PDB file of C-alpha atoms in Angstrom:
ATOM      1  CA  MET A 149      36.747 135.341 -60.224  1.00  0.00           C
ATOM      2  CA  PHE A 150      36.717 138.688 -61.947  1.00  0.00           C
ATOM      3  CA  GLY A 151      33.476 139.532 -63.702  1.00  0.00           C
ATOM      4  CA  ARG A 152      30.863 142.168 -64.277  1.00  0.00           C
ATOM      5  CA  LEU A 153      30.034 144.627 -61.500  1.00  0.00           C
ATOM      6  CA  PHE A 154      26.330 144.888 -60.724  1.00  0.00           C
ATOM      7  CA  LYS A 155      24.580 148.209 -60.307  1.00  0.00           C
ATOM      8  CA  LYS A 156      22.585 149.331 -57.294  1.00  0.00           C
ATOM      9  CA  LYS A 157      19.777 146.937 -56.475  1.00  0.00           C
ATOM     10  CA  GLN A 158      16.308 148.383 -56.153  1.00  0.00           C
ATOM     11  CA  THR A 159      13.981 147.566 -53.269  1.00  0.00           C
ATOM     12  CA  PRO A 160      10.255 148.270 -53.081  1.00  0.00           C
ATOM     13  CA  PRO A 161       9.100 150.943 -50.643  1.00  0.00           C
ATOM     14  CA  ALA A 162       8.093 149.679 -47.205  1.00  0.00           C
ATOM     15  CA  ALA A 163       6.403 151.051 -44.125  1.00  0.00           C
ATOM     16  CA  GLY A 164       8.397 152.179 -41.116  1.00  0.00           C
ATOM     17  CA  GLN A 165      11.380 154.411 -40.575  1.00  0.00           C
ATOM     18  CA  PHE A 166      14.812 154.062 -42.070  1.00  0.00           C
ATOM     19  CA  LEU A 167      18.431 154.292 -41.147  1.00  0.00           C
ATOM     20  CA  VAL A 168      21.030 154.451 -43.904  1.00  0.00           C
ATOM     21  CA  ALA A 169      24.547 153.254 -43.195  1.00  0.00           C
ATOM     22  CA  ARG A 170      27.091 154.624 -45.647  1.00  0.00           C
ATOM     23  CA  LEU A 171      30.166 152.422 -45.552  1.00  0.00           C
ATOM     24  CA  ASN A 172      33.395 154.077 -46.631  1.00  0.00           C
ATOM     25  CA  ALA A 173      34.241 150.776 -48.284  1.00  0.00           C
ATOM     26  CA  ARG A 174      34.772 149.797 -51.897  1.00  0.00           C
ATOM     27  CA  LEU A 175      32.671 146.656 -52.002  1.00  0.00           C
ATOM     28  CA  GLN A 176      30.885 144.860 -54.786  1.00  0.00           C
ATOM     29  CA  PRO A 177      27.254 144.099 -53.917  1.00  0.00           C
ATOM     30  CA  MET A 178      27.973 140.426 -53.187  1.00  0.00           C
ATOM     31  CA  HIS A 179      30.758 141.374 -50.774  1.00  0.00           C
ATOM     32  CA  ARG A 180      28.654 144.090 -49.135  1.00  0.00           C
ATOM     33  CA  GLY A 181      26.042 141.405 -48.470  1.00  0.00           C
ATOM     34  CA  GLU A 182      28.464 138.751 -47.274  1.00  0.00           C
ATOM     35  CA  PHE A 183      30.543 140.877 -44.918  1.00  0.00           C
ATOM     36  CA  PHE A 184      28.052 143.470 -43.680  1.00  0.00           C
ATOM     37  CA  GLU A 185      24.382 143.210 -44.729  1.00  0.00           C
ATOM     38  CA  ASP A 186      23.712 139.582 -43.849  1.00  0.00           C
ATOM     39  CA  PRO A 187      25.449 139.637 -40.420  1.00  0.00           C
ATOM     40  CA  LEU A 188      23.771 142.964 -39.560  1.00  0.00           C
ATOM     41  CA  ASP A 189      20.367 141.640 -40.604  1.00  0.00           C
ATOM     42  CA  ALA A 190      20.852 138.622 -38.338  1.00  0.00           C
ATOM     43  CA  VAL A 191      21.655 140.865 -35.344  1.00  0.00           C
ATOM     44  CA  LEU A 192      18.681 143.148 -35.975  1.00  0.00           C
ATOM     45  CA  LYS A 193      16.285 140.221 -36.262  1.00  0.00           C
ATOM     46  CA  LYS A 194      17.733 138.574 -33.160  1.00  0.00           C
ATOM     47  CA  HIS A 195      16.995 141.737 -31.170  1.00  0.00           C
ATOM     48  CA  ARG A 196      13.665 142.231 -33.021  1.00  0.00           C
ATOM     49  CA  VAL A 197      14.411 145.857 -33.824  1.00  0.00           C
ATOM     50  CA  GLY A 198      14.360 145.882 -37.631  1.00  0.00           C
ATOM     51  CA  GLU A 199      15.904 144.410 -40.737  1.00  0.00           C
ATOM     52  CA  VAL A 200      18.116 145.238 -43.701  1.00  0.00           C
ATOM     53  CA  SER A 201      15.797 146.310 -46.521  1.00  0.00           C
ATOM     54  CA  GLY A 202      18.245 147.137 -49.309  1.00  0.00           C
ATOM     55  CA  GLY A 203      21.595 148.483 -50.326  1.00  0.00           C
ATOM     56  CA  GLY A 204      23.459 150.226 -53.073  1.00  0.00           C
ATOM     57  CA  THR A 205      26.873 150.787 -54.567  1.00  0.00           C
ATOM     58  CA  MET A 206      28.102 154.177 -55.751  1.00  0.00           C
ATOM     59  CA  GLN A 207      30.460 154.068 -58.706  1.00  0.00           C
ATOM     60  CA  ALA A 208      32.752 156.678 -60.187  1.00  0.00           C
ATOM     61  CA  LYS A 209      32.608 157.461 -63.919  1.00  0.00           C
ATOM     62  CA  SER A 210      35.435 154.970 -64.383  1.00  0.00           C
ATOM     63  CA  GLY A 211      33.221 152.246 -62.941  1.00  0.00           C
ATOM     64  CA  GLU A 212      35.319 151.929 -59.803  1.00  0.00           C
ATOM     65  CA  ILE A 213      33.414 151.637 -56.539  1.00  0.00           C
ATOM     66  CA  GLU A 214      33.496 154.719 -54.290  1.00  0.00           C
ATOM     67  CA  TYR A 215      31.334 153.628 -51.344  1.00  0.00           C
ATOM     68  CA  CYS A 216      28.240 151.613 -50.530  1.00  0.00           C
ATOM     69  CA  ASP A 217      25.020 152.037 -48.560  1.00  0.00           C
ATOM     70  CA  ILE A 218      22.925 149.713 -46.433  1.00  0.00           C
ATOM     71  CA  GLU A 219      19.295 150.634 -45.820  1.00  0.00           C
ATOM     72  CA  ILE A 220      17.788 149.457 -42.543  1.00  0.00           C
ATOM     73  CA  GLN A 221      14.030 149.451 -41.877  1.00  0.00           C
ATOM     74  CA  VAL A 222      13.043 149.883 -38.212  1.00  0.00           C
ATOM     75  CA  PRO A 223       9.613 150.160 -36.554  1.00  0.00           C
ATOM     76  CA  ALA A 224      10.742 153.427 -34.958  1.00  0.00           C
ATOM     77  CA  SER A 225      14.057 155.256 -34.940  1.00  0.00           C
ATOM     78  CA  SER A 226      15.805 155.460 -31.597  1.00  0.00           C
ATOM     79  CA  SER A 227      19.289 156.154 -30.295  1.00  0.00           C
ATOM     80  CA  ASP A 228      19.474 152.576 -28.984  1.00  0.00           C
ATOM     81  CA  VAL A 229      18.783 151.076 -32.410  1.00  0.00           C
ATOM     82  CA  ALA A 230      21.200 153.484 -34.069  1.00  0.00           C
ATOM     83  CA  SER A 231      23.876 152.543 -31.529  1.00  0.00           C
ATOM     84  CA  LEU A 232      23.239 148.850 -32.170  1.00  0.00           C
ATOM     85  CA  VAL A 233      23.587 149.305 -35.935  1.00  0.00           C
ATOM     86  CA  ALA A 234      26.747 151.399 -35.658  1.00  0.00           C
ATOM     87  CA  SER A 235      28.424 149.136 -33.098  1.00  0.00           C
ATOM     88  CA  THR A 236      27.555 146.009 -35.082  1.00  0.00           C
ATOM     89  CA  LEU A 237      28.958 147.401 -38.321  1.00  0.00           C
ATOM     90  CA  ASP A 238      32.021 148.619 -36.459  1.00  0.00           C
ATOM     91  CA  ALA A 239      32.581 145.132 -35.020  1.00  0.00           C
ATOM     92  CA  LEU A 240      32.219 143.690 -38.531  1.00  0.00           C
ATOM     93  CA  GLY A 241      35.122 145.863 -39.695  1.00  0.00           C
ATOM     94  CA  ALA A 242      33.517 149.037 -41.046  1.00  0.00           C
ATOM     95  CA  PRO A 243      36.177 151.513 -42.212  1.00  0.00           C
ATOM     96  CA  LYS A 244      36.871 154.954 -40.796  1.00  0.00           C
ATOM     97  CA  GLY A 245      34.775 157.637 -42.465  1.00  0.00           C
ATOM     98  CA  SER A 246      31.547 155.613 -42.400  1.00  0.00           C
ATOM     99  CA  LYS A 247      28.337 157.258 -41.189  1.00  0.00           C
ATOM    100  CA  LEU A 248      24.814 156.339 -40.166  1.00  0.00           C
ATOM    101  CA  THR A 249      21.939 158.647 -41.138  1.00  0.00           C
ATOM    102  CA  ILE A 250      18.787 158.588 -39.011  1.00  0.00           C
ATOM    103  CA  GLU A 251      16.323 159.779 -41.645  1.00  0.00           C
ATOM    104  CA  ALA A 252      13.481 160.624 -39.231  1.00  0.00           C
ATOM    105  CA  TYR A 253      15.633 163.216 -37.491  1.00  0.00           C
ATOM    106  CA  GLY A 254      18.165 164.061 -40.198  1.00  0.00           C
ATOM    107  CA  GLU A 255      20.962 163.139 -37.809  1.00  0.00           C
ATOM    108  CA  GLU A 256      24.270 161.501 -38.661  1.00  0.00           C
ATOM    109  CA  VAL A 257      26.425 159.275 -36.477  1.00  0.00           C
ATOM    110  CA  ALA A 258      30.048 158.605 -37.432  1.00  0.00           C
ATOM    111  CA  PHE A 259      31.391 155.089 -37.004  1.00  0.00           C
ATOM    112  CA  GLY A 260      34.126 152.797 -38.310  1.00  0.00           C
ATOM    113  CA  SER A 261      37.609 152.004 -37.075  1.00  0.00           C
ATOM    114  CA  THR A 262      39.481 150.039 -39.723  1.00  0.00           C
ATOM    115  CA  GLU A 263      41.847 151.524 -42.297  1.00  0.00           C
ATOM    116  CA  GLY A 264      41.786 150.701 -45.975  1.00  0.00           C
ATOM    117  CA  LEU A 265      44.486 149.846 -48.484  1.00  0.00           C
ATOM    118  CA  ALA A 266      44.064 149.399 -52.224  1.00  0.00           C
ATOM    119  CA  VAL A 267      46.561 147.834 -54.599  1.00  0.00           C
ATOM    120  CA  TYR A 268      46.063 148.652 -58.273  1.00  0.00           C
ATOM    121  CA  LEU A 269      47.751 146.200 -60.639  1.00  0.00           C
ATOM    122  CA  ASN A 270      48.869 147.631 -63.969  1.00  0.00           C
ATOM    123  CA  GLY A 271      46.865 145.791 -66.607  1.00  0.00           C
ATOM    124  CA  THR A 272      48.351 147.250 -69.789  1.00  0.00           C
ATOM    125  CA  ASP A 273      52.014 148.273 -69.532  1.00  0.00           C
ATOM    126  CA  LEU A 274      53.870 145.154 -68.356  1.00  0.00           C
ATOM    127  CA  PRO A 275      55.631 142.660 -70.653  1.00  0.00           C
ATOM    128  CA  ALA A 276      53.296 140.238 -72.417  1.00  0.00           C
ATOM    129  CA  GLU A 277      54.955 137.264 -70.732  1.00  0.00           C
ATOM    130  CA  THR A 278      54.107 138.691 -67.310  1.00  0.00           C
ATOM    131  CA  TYR A 279      50.390 138.590 -68.094  1.00  0.00           C
ATOM    132  CA  ARG A 280      50.839 135.139 -69.643  1.00  0.00           C
ATOM    133  CA  ASP A 281      52.770 133.608 -66.750  1.00  0.00           C
ATOM    134  CA  CYS A 282      51.277 135.388 -63.714  1.00  0.00           C
ATOM    135  CA  ASP A 283      47.818 135.200 -62.208  1.00  0.00           C
ATOM    136  CA  SER A 284      45.810 137.911 -60.437  1.00  0.00           C
ATOM    137  CA  ASN A 285      44.004 135.166 -58.501  1.00  0.00           C
ATOM    138  CA  HIS A 286      47.371 134.214 -57.002  1.00  0.00           C
ATOM    139  CA  VAL A 287      47.879 137.840 -55.950  1.00  0.00           C
ATOM    140  CA  TYR A 288      44.429 137.857 -54.318  1.00  0.00           C
ATOM    141  CA  ALA A 289      45.166 134.638 -52.427  1.00  0.00           C
ATOM    142  CA  GLU A 290      48.615 135.776 -51.296  1.00  0.00           C
ATOM    143  CA  PHE A 291      47.302 139.113 -50.063  1.00  0.00           C
ATOM    144  CA  GLY A 292      44.737 137.248 -47.978  1.00  0.00           C
ATOM    145  CA  ARG A 293      47.367 134.893 -46.559  1.00  0.00           C
ATOM    146  CA  LEU A 294      49.869 137.646 -45.767  1.00  0.00           C
ATOM    147  CA  LEU A 295      47.268 139.827 -44.042  1.00  0.00           C
ATOM    148  CA  GLU A 296      45.913 137.094 -41.782  1.00  0.00           C
ATOM    149  CA  GLY A 297      45.539 138.489 -38.266  1.00  0.00           C
ATOM    150  CA  GLU A 298      46.095 142.074 -39.430  1.00  0.00           C
ATOM    151  CA  GLY A 299      43.498 142.652 -42.144  1.00  0.00           C
ATOM    152  CA  ARG A 300      41.624 141.001 -44.994  1.00  0.00           C
ATOM    153  CA  VAL A 301      40.799 141.385 -48.655  1.00  0.00           C
ATOM    154  CA  LEU A 302      37.126 142.353 -48.838  1.00  0.00           C
ATOM    155  CA  SER A 303      36.596 143.056 -52.527  1.00  0.00           C
ATOM    156  CA  TYR A 304      38.120 143.788 -55.922  1.00  0.00           C
ATOM    157  CA  TRP A 305      37.450 145.682 -59.130  1.00  0.00           C
ATOM    158  CA  GLN A 306      38.603 145.033 -62.670  1.00  0.00           C
ATOM    159  CA  GLY A 307      38.802 148.131 -64.846  1.00  0.00           C
ATOM    160  CA  PRO A 308      39.967 148.635 -68.420  1.00  0.00           C
ATOM    161  CA  ARG A 309      43.555 149.409 -67.360  1.00  0.00           C
ATOM    162  CA  GLU A 310      43.863 148.236 -63.760  1.00  0.00           C
ATOM    163  CA  THR A 311      42.725 145.541 -61.370  1.00  0.00           C
ATOM    164  CA  ALA A 312      42.227 146.729 -57.787  1.00  0.00           C
ATOM    165  CA  PHE A 313      42.179 144.768 -54.546  1.00  0.00           C
ATOM    166  CA  TYR A 314      40.555 146.426 -51.528  1.00  0.00           C
ATOM    167  CA  MET A 315      41.855 145.472 -48.077  1.00  0.00           C
ATOM    168  CA  TYR A 316      40.750 146.622 -44.645  1.00  0.00           C
ATOM    169  CA  GLY A 317      42.417 146.145 -41.270  1.00  0.00           C
ATOM    170  CA  ARG A 318      43.686 147.752 -38.106  1.00  0.00           C
ATOM    171  CA  SER A 319      46.521 149.730 -39.701  1.00  0.00           C
ATOM    172  CA  PHE A 320      47.297 150.839 -43.252  1.00  0.00           C
ATOM    173  CA  ASP A 321      51.018 150.917 -42.481  1.00  0.00           C
ATOM    174  CA  ALA A 322      51.000 147.447 -40.948  1.00  0.00           C
ATOM    175  CA  MET A 323      49.116 145.982 -43.911  1.00  0.00           C
ATOM    176  CA  LYS A 324      51.438 147.698 -46.370  1.00  0.00           C
ATOM    177  CA  GLY A 325      54.403 146.269 -44.494  1.00  0.00           C
ATOM    178  CA  ARG A 326      52.967 142.750 -44.652  1.00  0.00           C
ATOM    179  CA  LEU A 327      52.515 143.013 -48.441  1.00  0.00           C
ATOM    180  CA  SER A 328      55.677 144.903 -49.414  1.00  0.00           C
ATOM    181  CA  GLU A 329      58.025 141.951 -49.950  1.00  0.00           C
ATOM    182  CA  PHE A 330      55.556 140.066 -52.122  1.00  0.00           C
ATOM    183  CA  ILE A 331      54.692 143.186 -54.118  1.00  0.00           C
ATOM    184  CA  ALA A 332      58.380 143.843 -54.778  1.00  0.00           C
ATOM    185  CA  ALA A 333      59.014 140.264 -55.905  1.00  0.00           C
ATOM    186  CA  TYR A 334      55.974 139.193 -57.920  1.00  0.00           C
ATOM    187  CA  PRO A 335      56.190 140.337 -61.573  1.00  0.00           C
ATOM    188  CA  LEU A 336      52.475 141.132 -61.912  1.00  0.00           C
ATOM    189  CA  CYS A 337      52.823 143.699 -59.100  1.00  0.00           C
ATOM    190  CA  GLU A 338      55.439 145.707 -61.007  1.00  0.00           C
ATOM    191  CA  GLN A 339      54.285 149.304 -61.564  1.00  0.00           C
ATOM    192  CA  CYS A 340      51.331 148.793 -59.216  1.00  0.00           C
ATOM    193  CA  ARG A 341      49.870 151.617 -57.125  1.00  0.00           C
ATOM    194  CA  VAL A 342      49.316 151.315 -53.383  1.00  0.00           C
ATOM    195  CA  GLU A 343      46.845 153.822 -51.893  1.00  0.00           C
ATOM    196  CA  GLN A 344      45.227 154.433 -48.532  1.00  0.00           C
ATOM    197  CA  ILE A 345      41.446 154.459 -49.005  1.00  0.00           C
ATOM    198  CA  ALA A 346      40.204 154.726 -45.403  1.00  0.00           C
TER     199      ALA A 346
END
């Protein structure tokens, strides 16, 4: 499951005006597409008001994802189209701190309502038998099961010293509560960090 993280994809220039949605979400490109770009594109095309024309992922020097962008091409910018984009992304689970830039007017619209939680597994300092006997894929699956109805795991990142899981849902505290017993009991979660990311 864990592999190489792809850099920002490039898209050729196109005619029309653009909206740029910056998601305060730590998503790999494939997850950005699955959870946000593809559903948004379907809504825009259904209403015949534009389409998703590209996207990008901003990474820190460490290689960890910081946020991601979705570029939307529209025939003409309008408050109605901007509202449709923002409300659609919000309904799809966009995190707090996201914003939509209307490039033609230089305006920004805040959107997003979910909170984010990241769990960073220690990849270097645990006993050798813990890494031998435990599985990060099991952690991923259990997080998804435990969060059902409250949140979901949207992406992950594997760094040189840590593996991170990024979860988004209605409440950071509620998600943390759902995961706490498993985190305390599963050996691979020993010395992990839990942080609020949205």
